Backbone as ProteinMPNN parsed JSONL, in Angstrom:
{"seq_chain_A": "MNRSESKYFNTALRMDEALAALLEKKDFEYITVKEICDAAGVNRSTFYLHYENTRDLLDETVDMVQKRFLSYFDVGGESFIDRLPTASRDELQLITPDYLHPYLSFIRDHRRLYAAAMSRPSDFRSQEAYGAMFRYIFDPILARFSVPVGSRRFIMAFYLNGIAAVISEWLKGDCKEPLEFIADVVISCIPREGENKT", "coords_chain_A": {"N_chain_A": [[38.256, 62.457, -23.651], [38.032, 61.052, -20.684], [37.564, 62.004, -17.23], [38.802, 59.699, -15.524], [40.584, 59.061, -17.518], [42.22, 61.355, -18.308], [43.23, 61.775, -15.621], [44.975, 59.625, -15.465], [46.811, 59.631, -17.739], [47.974, 62.344, -17.075], [49.111, 61.556, -15.009], [51.028, 59.915, -15.638], [52.372, 61.493, -17.613], [53.811, 63.372, -15.54], [55.226, 61.269, -14.635], [57.252, 61.119, -16.79], [58.084, 63.299, -17.066], [59.695, 63.452, -14.431], [61.329, 61.408, -14.957], [62.955, 62.241, -17.016], [64.117, 64.7, -15.629], [65.656, 63.476, -13.605], [67.635, 61.882, -15.386], [69.115, 64.19, -15.84], [70.62, 64.431, -14.113], [71.892, 61.658, -13.447], [73.092, 58.537, -14.452], [71.073, 56.503, -16.769], [70.809, 53.738, -15.649], [71.411, 53.721, -12.763], [68.768, 54.971, -11.63], [66.527, 54.616, -9.313], [63.1, 53.116, -9.198], [62.058, 53.849, -6.797], [63.226, 56.472, -6.917], [62.288, 57.844, -8.718], [59.283, 57.609, -8.367], [59.077, 59.351, -5.964], [59.974, 61.738, -7.176], [57.997, 62.439, -9.209], [55.703, 62.5, -7.496], [54.28, 60.15, -6.8], [53.115, 56.701, -5.701], [54.737, 53.485, -5.473], [53.103, 51.308, -6.438], [51.265, 53.003, -8.118], [53.281, 53.39, -10.015], [54.088, 50.704, -11.078], [51.352, 50.281, -12.51], [51.303, 51.853, -14.598], [53.799, 50.863, -15.739], [55.896, 48.312, -16.841], [58.949, 48.107, -16.103], [61.552, 50.331, -15.536], [62.739, 50.641, -17.948], [60.522, 50.724, -19.898], [59.138, 53.183, -19.274], [61.59, 54.917, -19.716], [61.432, 54.304, -22.671], [58.976, 55.76, -23.382], [59.652, 58.569, -22.201], [61.46, 59.08, -23.673], [60.246, 59.263, -26.335], [58.667, 61.395, -25.657], [60.153, 63.603, -25.105], [61.313, 63.576, -27.996], [59.065, 64.064, -29.304], [58.515, 66.709, -28.164], [60.696, 67.908, -29.175], [60.312, 68.009, -31.873], [58.138, 69.962, -31.815], [58.811, 72.34, -32.106], [59.348, 73.104, -34.489], [58.117, 74.781, -37.089], [55.799, 72.78, -38.87], [53.733, 72.49, -40.534], [51.556, 71.415, -43.155], [52.544, 69.672, -46.529], [54.983, 67.055, -45.323], [58.507, 67.911, -44.354], [59.831, 65.549, -45.184], [58.419, 64.347, -47.215], [58.672, 66.46, -49.413], [61.534, 65.905, -49.927], [62.15, 65.234, -52.512], [61.197, 66.888, -54.655], [61.896, 69.361, -54.004], [63.641, 72.358, -53.955], [67.097, 72.969, -54.604], [67.825, 75.138, -52.954], [66.115, 74.78, -50.969], [66.6, 72.627, -49.666], [69.083, 72.997, -48.058], [70.099, 72.731, -45.075], [71.427, 74.236, -43.294], [70.227, 76.729, -41.983], [68.754, 79.857, -40.813], [66.033, 79.178, -40.305], [65.748, 76.761, -39.735], [67.925, 76.177, -37.859], [67.237, 78.057, -35.912], [65.063, 77.028, -34.175], [65.816, 74.446, -33.741], [68.08, 75.457, -31.816], [67.002, 76.849, -29.812], [65.283, 74.788, -28.678], [67.389, 73.398, -27.51], [68.521, 75.233, -25.538], [66.187, 75.745, -24.232], [66.103, 73.263, -23.006], [68.82, 72.462, -21.828], [69.734, 71.05, -19.652], [68.844, 68.397, -20.183], [69.384, 68.019, -22.917], [72.264, 68.051, -22.722], [72.38, 65.692, -21.117], [71.723, 63.857, -22.892], [73.483, 63.901, -24.946], [75.756, 63.266, -23.08], [75.242, 60.515, -22.618], [74.425, 58.835, -24.741], [73.305, 56.221, -25.241], [71.147, 55.876, -23.6], [69.006, 57.446, -24.683], [68.971, 56.523, -27.122], [69.897, 58.009, -29.172], [71.521, 56.944, -31.459], [69.801, 55.181, -32.747], [67.806, 57.446, -33.355], [69.576, 59.265, -34.969], [70.268, 57.348, -37.154], [67.832, 56.815, -38.267], [67.391, 59.695, -39.412], [69.198, 59.811, -40.905], [68.863, 57.886, -42.804], [66.408, 58.958, -43.972], [66.707, 61.66, -44.24], [69.027, 62.851, -44.698], [70.669, 61.49, -46.008], [69.145, 61.091, -48.73], [69.2, 63.941, -49.2], [72.061, 64.282, -49.821], [72.211, 63.002, -52.15], [70.652, 64.261, -53.665], [72.482, 66.356, -54.239], [74.6, 64.916, -55.543], [76.459, 63.991, -53.819], [79.013, 61.216, -53.46], [77.902, 57.97, -52.716], [79.957, 56.423, -51.302], [80.987, 58.49, -49.583], [79.628, 59.95, -47.7], [78.656, 59.544, -45.225], [80.905, 60.17, -43.812], [81.071, 62.811, -44.452], [78.487, 63.671, -43.199], [79.199, 63.133, -40.787], [81.328, 65.012, -40.431], [80.151, 67.473, -40.514], [78.008, 67.319, -38.648], [79.396, 66.6, -36.058], [80.978, 69.063, -36.276], [79.031, 71.083, -35.535], [77.945, 70.055, -33.294], [80.21, 70.661, -31.793], [80.221, 73.317, -31.102], [77.613, 73.856, -30.223], [78.178, 72.33, -27.75], [80.15, 74.152, -26.859], [78.549, 76.527, -26.472], [76.774, 75.186, -24.387], [78.587, 75.04, -22.396], [78.981, 77.606, -21.319], [76.418, 78.015, -20.291], [74.377, 78.589, -22.165], [74.362, 81.424, -22.854], [75.067, 83.087, -24.777], [73.326, 84.98, -27.563], [71.085, 82.803, -29.149], [70.847, 83.309, -31.978], [73.398, 84.302, -32.408], [74.748, 82.364, -32.079], [73.726, 80.541, -33.943], [74.595, 82.484, -36.378], [77.421, 81.591, -35.978], [77.714, 79.145, -36.467], [76.499, 78.936, -39.032], [78.509, 80.258, -40.854], [80.495, 78.488, -40.782], [79.882, 76.824, -42.422], [80.453, 76.231, -45.584], [78.647, 77.44, -48.545], [76.676, 76.303, -51.55], [78.928, 76.428, -54.401], [80.356, 78.679, -53.456], [83.423, 79.881, -52.251], [85.418, 79.304, -49.814], [87.838, 80.943, -47.983]], "CA_chain_A": [[38.853, 62.073, -22.732], [37.137, 61.387, -19.435], [38.288, 62.319, -16.213], [39.991, 59.169, -15.081], [41.756, 58.886, -18.435], [42.897, 62.483, -17.903], [44.201, 61.702, -14.682], [46.137, 58.465, -16.066], [47.778, 60.524, -18.765], [48.406, 63.307, -16.422], [50.225, 60.818, -14.013], [52.175, 59.33, -16.884], [53.388, 62.652, -18.09], [54.578, 63.328, -14.173], [56.492, 60.632, -14.6], [57.967, 61.102, -17.504], [58.831, 64.614, -16.647], [60.591, 63.241, -13.381], [62.675, 60.45, -15.151], [63.742, 63.26, -17.571], [64.81, 65.391, -14.501], [66.538, 62.417, -12.975], [68.365, 61.758, -16.308], [70.149, 65.316, -16.295], [71.88, 64.388, -12.88], [72.709, 60.629, -13.341], [73.047, 58.036, -15.513], [69.693, 55.461, -16.373], [71.082, 52.311, -14.837], [71.456, 53.979, -11.568], [68.072, 55.5, -11.197], [65.641, 53.588, -9.401], [61.755, 52.987, -9.026], [61.519, 54.816, -5.609], [63.396, 58.218, -7.148], [61.23, 58.165, -9.997], [58.037, 57.793, -7.997], [59.206, 60.373, -5.277], [59.923, 62.814, -7.944], [56.657, 62.614, -9.478], [54.932, 62.205, -6.168], [53.58, 58.875, -6.961], [53.701, 55.567, -5.121], [55.207, 52.306, -6.407], [51.752, 50.744, -7.284], [51.136, 53.794, -9.341], [54.096, 53.283, -11.161], [53.682, 49.676, -11.75], [50.307, 50.389, -13.021], [51.769, 52.468, -15.794], [55.116, 50.406, -16.345], [56.436, 47.103, -16.125], [59.869, 48.653, -15.69], [62.122, 51.67, -15.743], [62.914, 50.545, -19.356], [59.339, 51.179, -20.603], [59.113, 54.307, -18.716], [62.572, 55.54, -20.46], [61.015, 54.514, -23.887], [57.734, 56.559, -23.467], [59.934, 59.475, -21.936], [62.258, 59.531, -24.844], [59.492, 59.59, -27.148], [58.211, 62.519, -25.013], [61.161, 64.463, -25.59], [61.269, 63.441, -29.47], [57.656, 65.043, -30.277], [58.825, 68.213, -27.732], [61.847, 68.411, -29.922], [59.758, 68.271, -33.175], [56.998, 70.548, -31.497], [59.667, 73.326, -31.985], [59.446, 73.273, -35.523], [56.72, 74.647, -37.771], [55.658, 71.592, -39.757], [52.56, 72.807, -41.348], [51.298, 71.323, -44.771], [53.249, 68.518, -46.358], [56.242, 67.186, -44.608], [59.905, 67.882, -45.302], [60.577, 63.999, -46.061], [57.611, 63.972, -48.653], [59.207, 67.233, -50.353], [62.804, 66.03, -50.447], [62.204, 64.765, -54.324], [60.818, 67.792, -55.54], [62.318, 70.691, -53.118], [64.674, 73.28, -54.794], [68.042, 72.852, -53.492], [67.96, 75.62, -51.939], [65.146, 74.392, -49.87], [67.546, 71.561, -48.888], [70.074, 73.644, -47.163], [69.322, 73.019, -43.398], [71.974, 74.986, -41.968], [69.716, 78.224, -41.802], [68.362, 80.273, -39.508], [64.621, 78.631, -40.252], [66.203, 75.229, -39.172], [68.745, 76.446, -36.757], [66.945, 78.919, -34.217], [64.273, 76.57, -33.499], [66.85, 73.874, -32.717], [68.854, 75.866, -30.878], [65.76, 77.281, -29.332], [65.268, 73.837, -27.85], [68.624, 73.117, -26.685], [68.588, 76.342, -24.745], [65.224, 75.566, -23.211], [66.203, 72.097, -22.268], [70.052, 72.295, -22.071], [70.299, 69.895, -18.943], [68.277, 67.43, -20.839], [70.117, 67.976, -23.89], [73.291, 67.683, -22.422], [72.591, 64.25, -20.759], [71.433, 63.218, -24.017], [75.077, 64.186, -25.556], [76.65, 62.38, -22.673], [74.547, 59.216, -22.447], [73.493, 58.75, -26.027], [72.555, 54.888, -25.721], [69.901, 56.212, -22.561], [68.253, 58.241, -25.469], [68.375, 55.838, -28.345], [70.555, 58.872, -29.918], [72.072, 55.969, -32.577], [68.416, 55.15, -33.575], [67.416, 58.446, -34.043], [70.326, 59.451, -36.056], [70.092, 56.347, -38.014], [66.376, 57.467, -39.073], [67.527, 60.792, -40.021], [70.491, 59.9, -42.046], [68.237, 57.171, -44.104], [65.21, 59.467, -44.508], [66.553, 63.525, -44.568], [70.309, 63.51, -45.066], [70.998, 60.634, -47.388], [68.168, 61.761, -49.949], [69.71, 65.259, -49.586], [73.37, 64.279, -50.311], [72.293, 62.151, -52.924], [70.451, 65.06, -54.939], [73.707, 67.159, -54.35], [75.196, 63.949, -56.243], [77.527, 63.203, -53.334], [79.094, 59.695, -53.766], [77.485, 57.279, -51.729], [81.004, 56.399, -49.758], [81.686, 59.706, -48.873], [78.158, 60.577, -47.447], [78.563, 59.238, -43.719], [81.75, 60.801, -43.392], [80.758, 64.201, -44.814], [77.581, 63.878, -42.029], [80.215, 63.145, -39.287], [82.135, 66.186, -39.83], [79.222, 68.672, -40.344], [77.257, 66.976, -37.083], [80.435, 66.764, -34.992], [81.341, 70.467, -35.905], [77.722, 71.763, -35.124], [77.845, 69.816, -31.578], [81.105, 71.188, -31.029], [80.084, 74.696, -31.365], [76.735, 73.621, -29.023], [78.853, 72.185, -26.467], [80.83, 75.063, -26.188], [77.681, 77.033, -26.184], [76.411, 74.794, -23.214], [79.452, 75.371, -21.401], [78.778, 78.803, -21.033], [74.964, 78.058, -19.798], [73.709, 79.319, -23.439], [74.627, 82.927, -22.419], [75.094, 84.179, -26.076], [72.035, 84.602, -27.778], [70.778, 81.784, -30.147], [70.808, 84.212, -33.027], [74.567, 84.611, -32.54], [75.457, 80.892, -32.508], [73.284, 79.998, -35.587], [75.332, 83.034, -37.238], [78.689, 80.97, -36.292], [77.325, 77.77, -37.126], [76.401, 79.045, -40.783], [79.66, 81.029, -41.194], [81.479, 77.557, -40.773], [79.132, 76.164, -43.303], [80.075, 76.789, -47.055], [77.566, 77.38, -49.325], [76.92, 75.76, -53.002], [79.018, 77.787, -55.357], [80.757, 79.38, -52.476], [84.839, 79.354, -52.024], [85.868, 79.719, -48.295], [89.256, 81.547, -48.024]], "C_chain_A": [[38.285, 62.081, -21.337], [37.994, 61.661, -18.237], [39.306, 61.403, -15.393], [40.992, 58.919, -16.391], [42.53, 59.913, -18.418], [43.994, 62.395, -16.945], [45.439, 60.614, -14.862], [47.245, 58.932, -16.469], [48.481, 61.54, -18.259], [49.45, 62.688, -15.233], [51.553, 60.304, -14.627], [53.19, 60.533, -17.306], [54.046, 63.216, -16.893], [55.793, 62.743, -14.06], [57.786, 60.627, -15.675], [59.042, 62.219, -17.402], [59.693, 64.403, -15.523], [61.74, 62.321, -13.971], [63.592, 61.416, -16.038], [64.846, 63.935, -16.684], [65.994, 64.749, -14.0], [67.807, 62.387, -13.952], [69.558, 62.957, -16.527], [71.178, 65.238, -15.108], [72.551, 62.888, -12.647], [72.287, 59.506, -14.526], [71.636, 56.848, -15.359], [69.834, 54.647, -15.62], [71.09, 52.444, -13.484], [70.389, 55.121, -11.066], [66.948, 54.412, -11.023], [63.987, 53.818, -9.345], [61.569, 54.381, -8.152], [62.001, 56.447, -6.155], [62.61, 58.677, -8.052], [59.566, 58.304, -8.903], [58.165, 59.096, -6.78], [59.549, 61.68, -6.202], [58.677, 63.228, -8.6], [55.737, 62.667, -8.848], [53.689, 61.186, -6.604], [53.937, 58.016, -6.241], [54.004, 54.581, -6.109], [54.051, 51.513, -7.11], [51.276, 51.459, -8.908], [52.111, 53.36, -10.87], [54.006, 52.124, -11.955], [52.096, 49.577, -12.42], [50.426, 51.001, -14.624], [52.916, 51.373, -16.482], [55.483, 49.134, -15.874], [58.233, 47.201, -15.55], [60.609, 49.984, -15.885], [62.177, 51.762, -17.128], [61.669, 51.319, -19.879], [59.104, 52.607, -20.315], [60.405, 55.12, -19.926], [61.792, 55.473, -21.875], [60.133, 55.484, -23.79], [58.629, 57.933, -22.948], [60.719, 59.925, -23.2], [61.274, 59.751, -26.179], [58.795, 61.041, -26.639], [58.93, 63.638, -25.521], [61.475, 64.627, -27.012], [60.205, 64.541, -29.89], [57.866, 66.434, -29.316], [59.552, 68.891, -28.587], [61.069, 68.977, -31.393], [58.525, 69.56, -33.094], [57.751, 72.154, -32.03], [59.728, 74.118, -33.758], [58.307, 73.717, -36.542], [56.458, 73.619, -39.065], [54.368, 71.596, -40.368], [52.654, 72.391, -42.666], [52.286, 70.282, -44.765], [54.824, 68.084, -45.658], [57.027, 67.473, -45.034], [60.239, 66.579, -46.169], [59.759, 64.192, -47.354], [58.057, 65.085, -49.529], [60.356, 67.038, -50.896], [62.757, 65.644, -52.061], [62.236, 66.027, -55.133], [61.266, 69.412, -55.252], [63.313, 71.093, -54.429], [65.883, 72.936, -53.71], [68.373, 73.988, -52.642], [67.202, 75.82, -50.582], [65.787, 73.314, -48.939], [68.772, 71.758, -48.302], [69.257, 73.533, -46.034], [69.875, 73.821, -42.386], [71.658, 76.359, -42.194], [69.085, 78.532, -40.95], [66.69, 79.832, -39.266], [65.037, 77.275, -39.586], [66.688, 75.302, -37.878], [68.19, 77.151, -35.22], [65.864, 77.848, -33.698], [64.997, 75.399, -32.669], [67.865, 74.084, -31.615], [67.89, 76.269, -29.706], [65.607, 75.911, -27.928], [66.034, 73.41, -26.933], [68.743, 74.01, -25.542], [67.489, 76.175, -23.553], [65.232, 73.991, -22.483], [67.676, 71.634, -22.158], [70.527, 71.184, -20.844], [70.047, 68.273, -19.718], [69.22, 66.81, -22.282], [71.46, 67.131, -23.675], [73.727, 66.13, -21.928], [72.609, 63.52, -21.976], [73.054, 62.817, -24.789], [75.917, 63.295, -24.851], [76.519, 61.165, -22.592], [73.885, 58.962, -23.533], [72.742, 57.473, -25.879], [71.109, 55.054, -24.7], [68.646, 57.029, -23.683], [68.307, 57.892, -26.772], [68.668, 56.936, -29.735], [70.818, 57.728, -31.373], [70.922, 55.845, -33.373], [67.873, 56.047, -34.361], [68.316, 59.287, -35.156], [70.309, 58.418, -37.396], [68.794, 57.084, -39.294], [66.574, 58.783, -39.989], [68.558, 60.914, -41.052], [69.471, 59.365, -43.355], [67.312, 58.125, -44.688], [65.375, 61.073, -44.751], [68.088, 63.277, -45.071], [70.873, 62.752, -46.262], [70.267, 60.987, -48.615], [69.078, 63.061, -50.166], [70.757, 65.35, -50.339], [73.152, 63.44, -51.858], [71.264, 63.141, -54.368], [71.427, 66.312, -54.807], [74.628, 66.227, -55.326], [76.503, 63.863, -55.321], [77.676, 61.626, -53.082], [79.062, 59.5, -52.373], [78.707, 56.828, -50.565], [81.255, 57.609, -49.445], [80.569, 59.994, -48.136], [78.064, 60.568, -45.686], [79.715, 60.095, -43.075], [81.488, 62.463, -43.641], [79.37, 64.733, -43.579], [78.416, 63.872, -40.781], [80.567, 64.453, -39.04], [81.218, 67.207, -39.773], [78.555, 68.379, -38.983], [78.303, 67.288, -36.206], [80.859, 68.307, -34.7], [80.062, 70.973, -35.223], [77.495, 71.253, -33.6], [79.168, 70.165, -30.952], [81.096, 72.844, -30.634], [78.673, 74.647, -29.75], [77.297, 73.429, -27.841], [79.525, 73.547, -25.834], [79.851, 76.11, -25.631], [76.956, 76.988, -24.333], [77.367, 75.104, -22.114], [79.394, 76.66, -20.45], [77.216, 79.214, -20.41], [73.936, 78.758, -20.742], [73.522, 80.5, -22.942], [74.392, 83.574, -23.687], [73.732, 84.002, -26.394], [72.03, 83.54, -29.014], [70.795, 82.334, -31.552], [72.516, 84.259, -33.61], [75.246, 83.406, -32.767], [74.921, 80.444, -33.62], [74.316, 80.8, -36.358], [76.709, 82.397, -37.154], [78.892, 80.023, -36.738], [77.265, 78.087, -39.085], [77.904, 79.649, -41.493], [80.9, 79.787, -41.222], [80.97, 76.648, -41.891], [79.612, 76.766, -45.048], [79.037, 76.709, -47.527], [77.805, 76.798, -50.887], [77.605, 76.936, -53.773], [80.017, 78.8, -54.643], [82.356, 79.008, -52.165], [85.389, 80.201, -50.742], [87.376, 79.942, -48.155], [89.79, 82.057, -47.014]], "O_chain_A": [[38.068, 63.184, -20.835], [39.208, 61.503, -18.365], [40.281, 61.831, -14.775], [42.158, 58.585, -16.179], [43.722, 59.62, -18.51], [45.173, 62.708, -17.105], [46.594, 60.774, -14.465], [48.357, 58.832, -15.952], [49.562, 61.811, -18.782], [50.378, 63.306, -14.711], [52.712, 60.304, -14.212], [54.421, 60.514, -17.322], [55.134, 63.681, -17.233], [56.888, 63.154, -13.678], [58.939, 60.252, -15.46], [60.264, 62.194, -17.551], [60.619, 65.214, -15.505], [62.902, 62.417, -13.576], [64.81, 61.431, -15.863], [66.062, 63.838, -16.844], [67.108, 65.269, -13.944], [68.897, 62.772, -13.53], [70.604, 62.8, -17.157], [72.274, 65.798, -15.083], [73.511, 62.749, -11.889], [71.352, 59.633, -15.316], [71.221, 56.408, -14.286], [69.011, 54.608, -14.705], [70.813, 51.438, -12.831], [70.755, 56.031, -10.322], [66.497, 53.636, -11.866], [63.69, 55.003, -9.497], [61.163, 55.489, -8.501], [61.33, 57.445, -5.892], [62.278, 59.859, -8.148], [58.922, 59.351, -8.963], [57.19, 59.846, -6.764], [59.26, 62.749, -5.664], [58.341, 64.409, -8.513], [54.684, 62.895, -9.445], [52.489, 61.444, -6.695], [55.097, 58.147, -5.849], [53.688, 54.661, -7.296], [54.15, 51.141, -8.279], [51.065, 51.021, -10.039], [51.858, 53.149, -12.056], [53.88, 52.177, -13.178], [51.834, 48.458, -12.861], [49.753, 50.637, -15.588], [52.851, 51.11, -17.683], [55.42, 48.832, -14.683], [58.666, 46.429, -14.695], [59.971, 50.779, -16.575], [61.752, 52.786, -17.663], [61.802, 52.481, -20.263], [58.836, 53.278, -21.312], [60.013, 55.813, -20.865], [61.47, 56.575, -22.321], [60.661, 56.476, -24.292], [58.053, 58.821, -23.576], [60.584, 61.055, -23.67], [61.71, 60.503, -27.051], [58.394, 61.759, -27.555], [58.437, 64.5, -26.249], [61.898, 65.728, -27.364], [60.382, 65.553, -30.568], [57.28, 67.398, -29.809], [59.374, 70.074, -28.878], [61.22, 70.099, -31.876], [58.058, 70.05, -34.123], [56.965, 73.058, -32.313], [60.041, 75.264, -34.08], [57.506, 72.818, -36.799], [56.991, 73.823, -40.156], [53.947, 70.499, -40.735], [53.569, 72.789, -43.388], [52.86, 69.871, -43.756], [55.701, 68.942, -45.565], [56.938, 67.529, -46.26], [60.696, 66.485, -47.308], [60.32, 64.201, -48.45], [57.851, 64.763, -50.699], [60.65, 67.561, -51.971], [63.754, 66.009, -52.683], [63.028, 66.26, -56.047], [61.07, 70.382, -55.984], [63.623, 70.466, -55.442], [65.79, 72.715, -52.503], [69.132, 73.849, -51.683], [67.407, 76.533, -49.6], [65.546, 73.169, -47.741], [69.509, 70.809, -48.034], [68.123, 73.988, -45.883], [69.45, 74.13, -41.274], [72.523, 77.163, -42.539], [68.697, 77.681, -40.15], [66.132, 80.103, -38.203], [64.243, 76.883, -38.731], [66.178, 74.736, -36.911], [68.494, 76.951, -34.044], [65.846, 77.866, -32.467], [64.937, 75.258, -31.447], [68.339, 73.286, -30.806], [68.207, 75.871, -28.586], [65.761, 76.038, -26.714], [65.691, 73.08, -25.798], [69.1, 73.477, -24.491], [67.69, 76.363, -22.353], [64.471, 73.658, -21.574], [67.869, 70.438, -22.378], [71.548, 70.517, -21.01], [70.826, 67.322, -19.776], [69.582, 65.669, -22.57], [71.756, 66.036, -24.153], [74.775, 65.518, -22.134], [73.428, 62.616, -22.145], [73.534, 61.716, -25.058], [76.715, 62.582, -25.458], [77.546, 60.494, -22.483], [72.668, 58.833, -23.408], [71.59, 57.461, -26.313], [70.092, 54.427, -24.999], [67.47, 57.104, -23.329], [67.845, 58.642, -27.631], [68.107, 56.911, -30.83], [70.072, 57.934, -32.33], [70.894, 56.282, -34.524], [67.507, 55.903, -35.528], [67.779, 59.883, -36.089], [70.34, 58.857, -38.546], [68.817, 57.55, -40.433], [66.031, 58.918, -41.086], [68.743, 61.84, -41.842], [69.258, 59.945, -44.42], [67.332, 58.201, -45.917], [64.496, 61.739, -45.299], [68.195, 63.709, -46.218], [71.407, 63.251, -47.253], [70.971, 61.183, -49.606], [69.651, 63.211, -51.245], [70.814, 66.108, -51.308], [74.126, 63.367, -52.607], [71.188, 62.844, -55.56], [71.029, 67.338, -55.359], [75.476, 66.866, -55.948], [77.581, 63.683, -55.889], [76.785, 60.903, -52.637], [79.553, 60.057, -51.392], [78.548, 56.846, -49.344], [82.211, 57.567, -48.671], [81.04, 61.04, -47.689], [77.502, 61.439, -45.023], [79.557, 60.654, -41.99], [81.848, 63.234, -42.752], [79.275, 65.89, -43.169], [78.204, 64.65, -39.851], [80.354, 65.071, -37.996], [81.451, 68.002, -38.863], [78.583, 69.304, -38.171], [78.151, 68.304, -35.529], [81.051, 68.815, -33.595], [80.286, 71.325, -34.065], [76.923, 71.975, -32.784], [79.323, 70.017, -29.739], [81.944, 73.4, -29.935], [78.79, 75.198, -28.656], [77.051, 74.176, -26.894], [79.456, 73.916, -24.662], [80.089, 76.616, -24.534], [76.727, 77.859, -23.494], [76.955, 75.406, -20.994], [79.66, 76.742, -19.251], [76.863, 80.357, -20.12], [72.928, 79.35, -20.355], [72.387, 80.711, -22.515], [73.612, 84.524, -23.761], [72.991, 83.197, -25.831], [72.989, 83.51, -29.785], [70.733, 81.424, -32.379], [72.865, 84.256, -34.791], [76.209, 83.334, -33.531], [75.694, 79.88, -34.394], [75.048, 80.11, -37.067], [77.366, 82.542, -38.184], [79.915, 79.731, -37.358], [77.857, 77.544, -40.018], [78.213, 79.372, -42.652], [82.043, 80.044, -41.6], [81.694, 75.719, -42.25], [79.009, 77.712, -45.556], [78.264, 75.887, -47.035], [78.925, 76.818, -51.397], [77.147, 78.075, -53.854], [80.457, 79.731, -55.317], [82.576, 77.844, -51.83], [85.693, 81.393, -50.696], [88.096, 78.947, -48.239], [90.925, 82.528, -47.088]]}, "name": "protein", "num_of_chains": 1, "seq": "MNRSESKYFNTALRMDEALAALLEKKDFEYITVKEICDAAGVNRSTFYLHYENTRDLLDETVDMVQKRFLSYFDVGGESFIDRLPTASRDELQLITPDYLHPYLSFIRDHRRLYAAAMSRPSDFRSQEAYGAMFRYIFDPILARFSVPVGSRRFIMAFYLNGIAAVISEWLKGDCKEPLEFIADVVISCIPREGENKT"}
């Protein structure tokens, strides 16, 4: 990458970061190009050199946030999705410290952005992301556990809303409790295969 390309990408990254910070404070519809430019330290012509409109920047910013989220997980080797058909049932248990710790670390490190995404899911394309996760991860896992097709979306709604409620409480306290404690709380709420919760 030459110097001008590097400068171009650094400027785009500053605008991504500026929009992410603004989204923590207000709804996307009310964020102006001027506010983005002021926060990023660029002028309007620079903004329009990179983007046609704020929606283009939002799409790029959401992609940046998703990549940042994935960077919290050790994804070396074969992808998790590729391993689903042959993974052991134990490997298909996602409510474990191996998955919860990186997830909770991301939330703790980006708590305002996460809270903004939860309060304004349409700005962050949350339904689109959930749909992809359901299609490529949750549905195949539930199939491996012989969960009836008609029950799958309801079961996932139960699990995801329960986990979201625990995280919401954690966020209300500004993530003061250690993430290991929160992971243990979530794990204790989820029965394991063959385990009888009483």
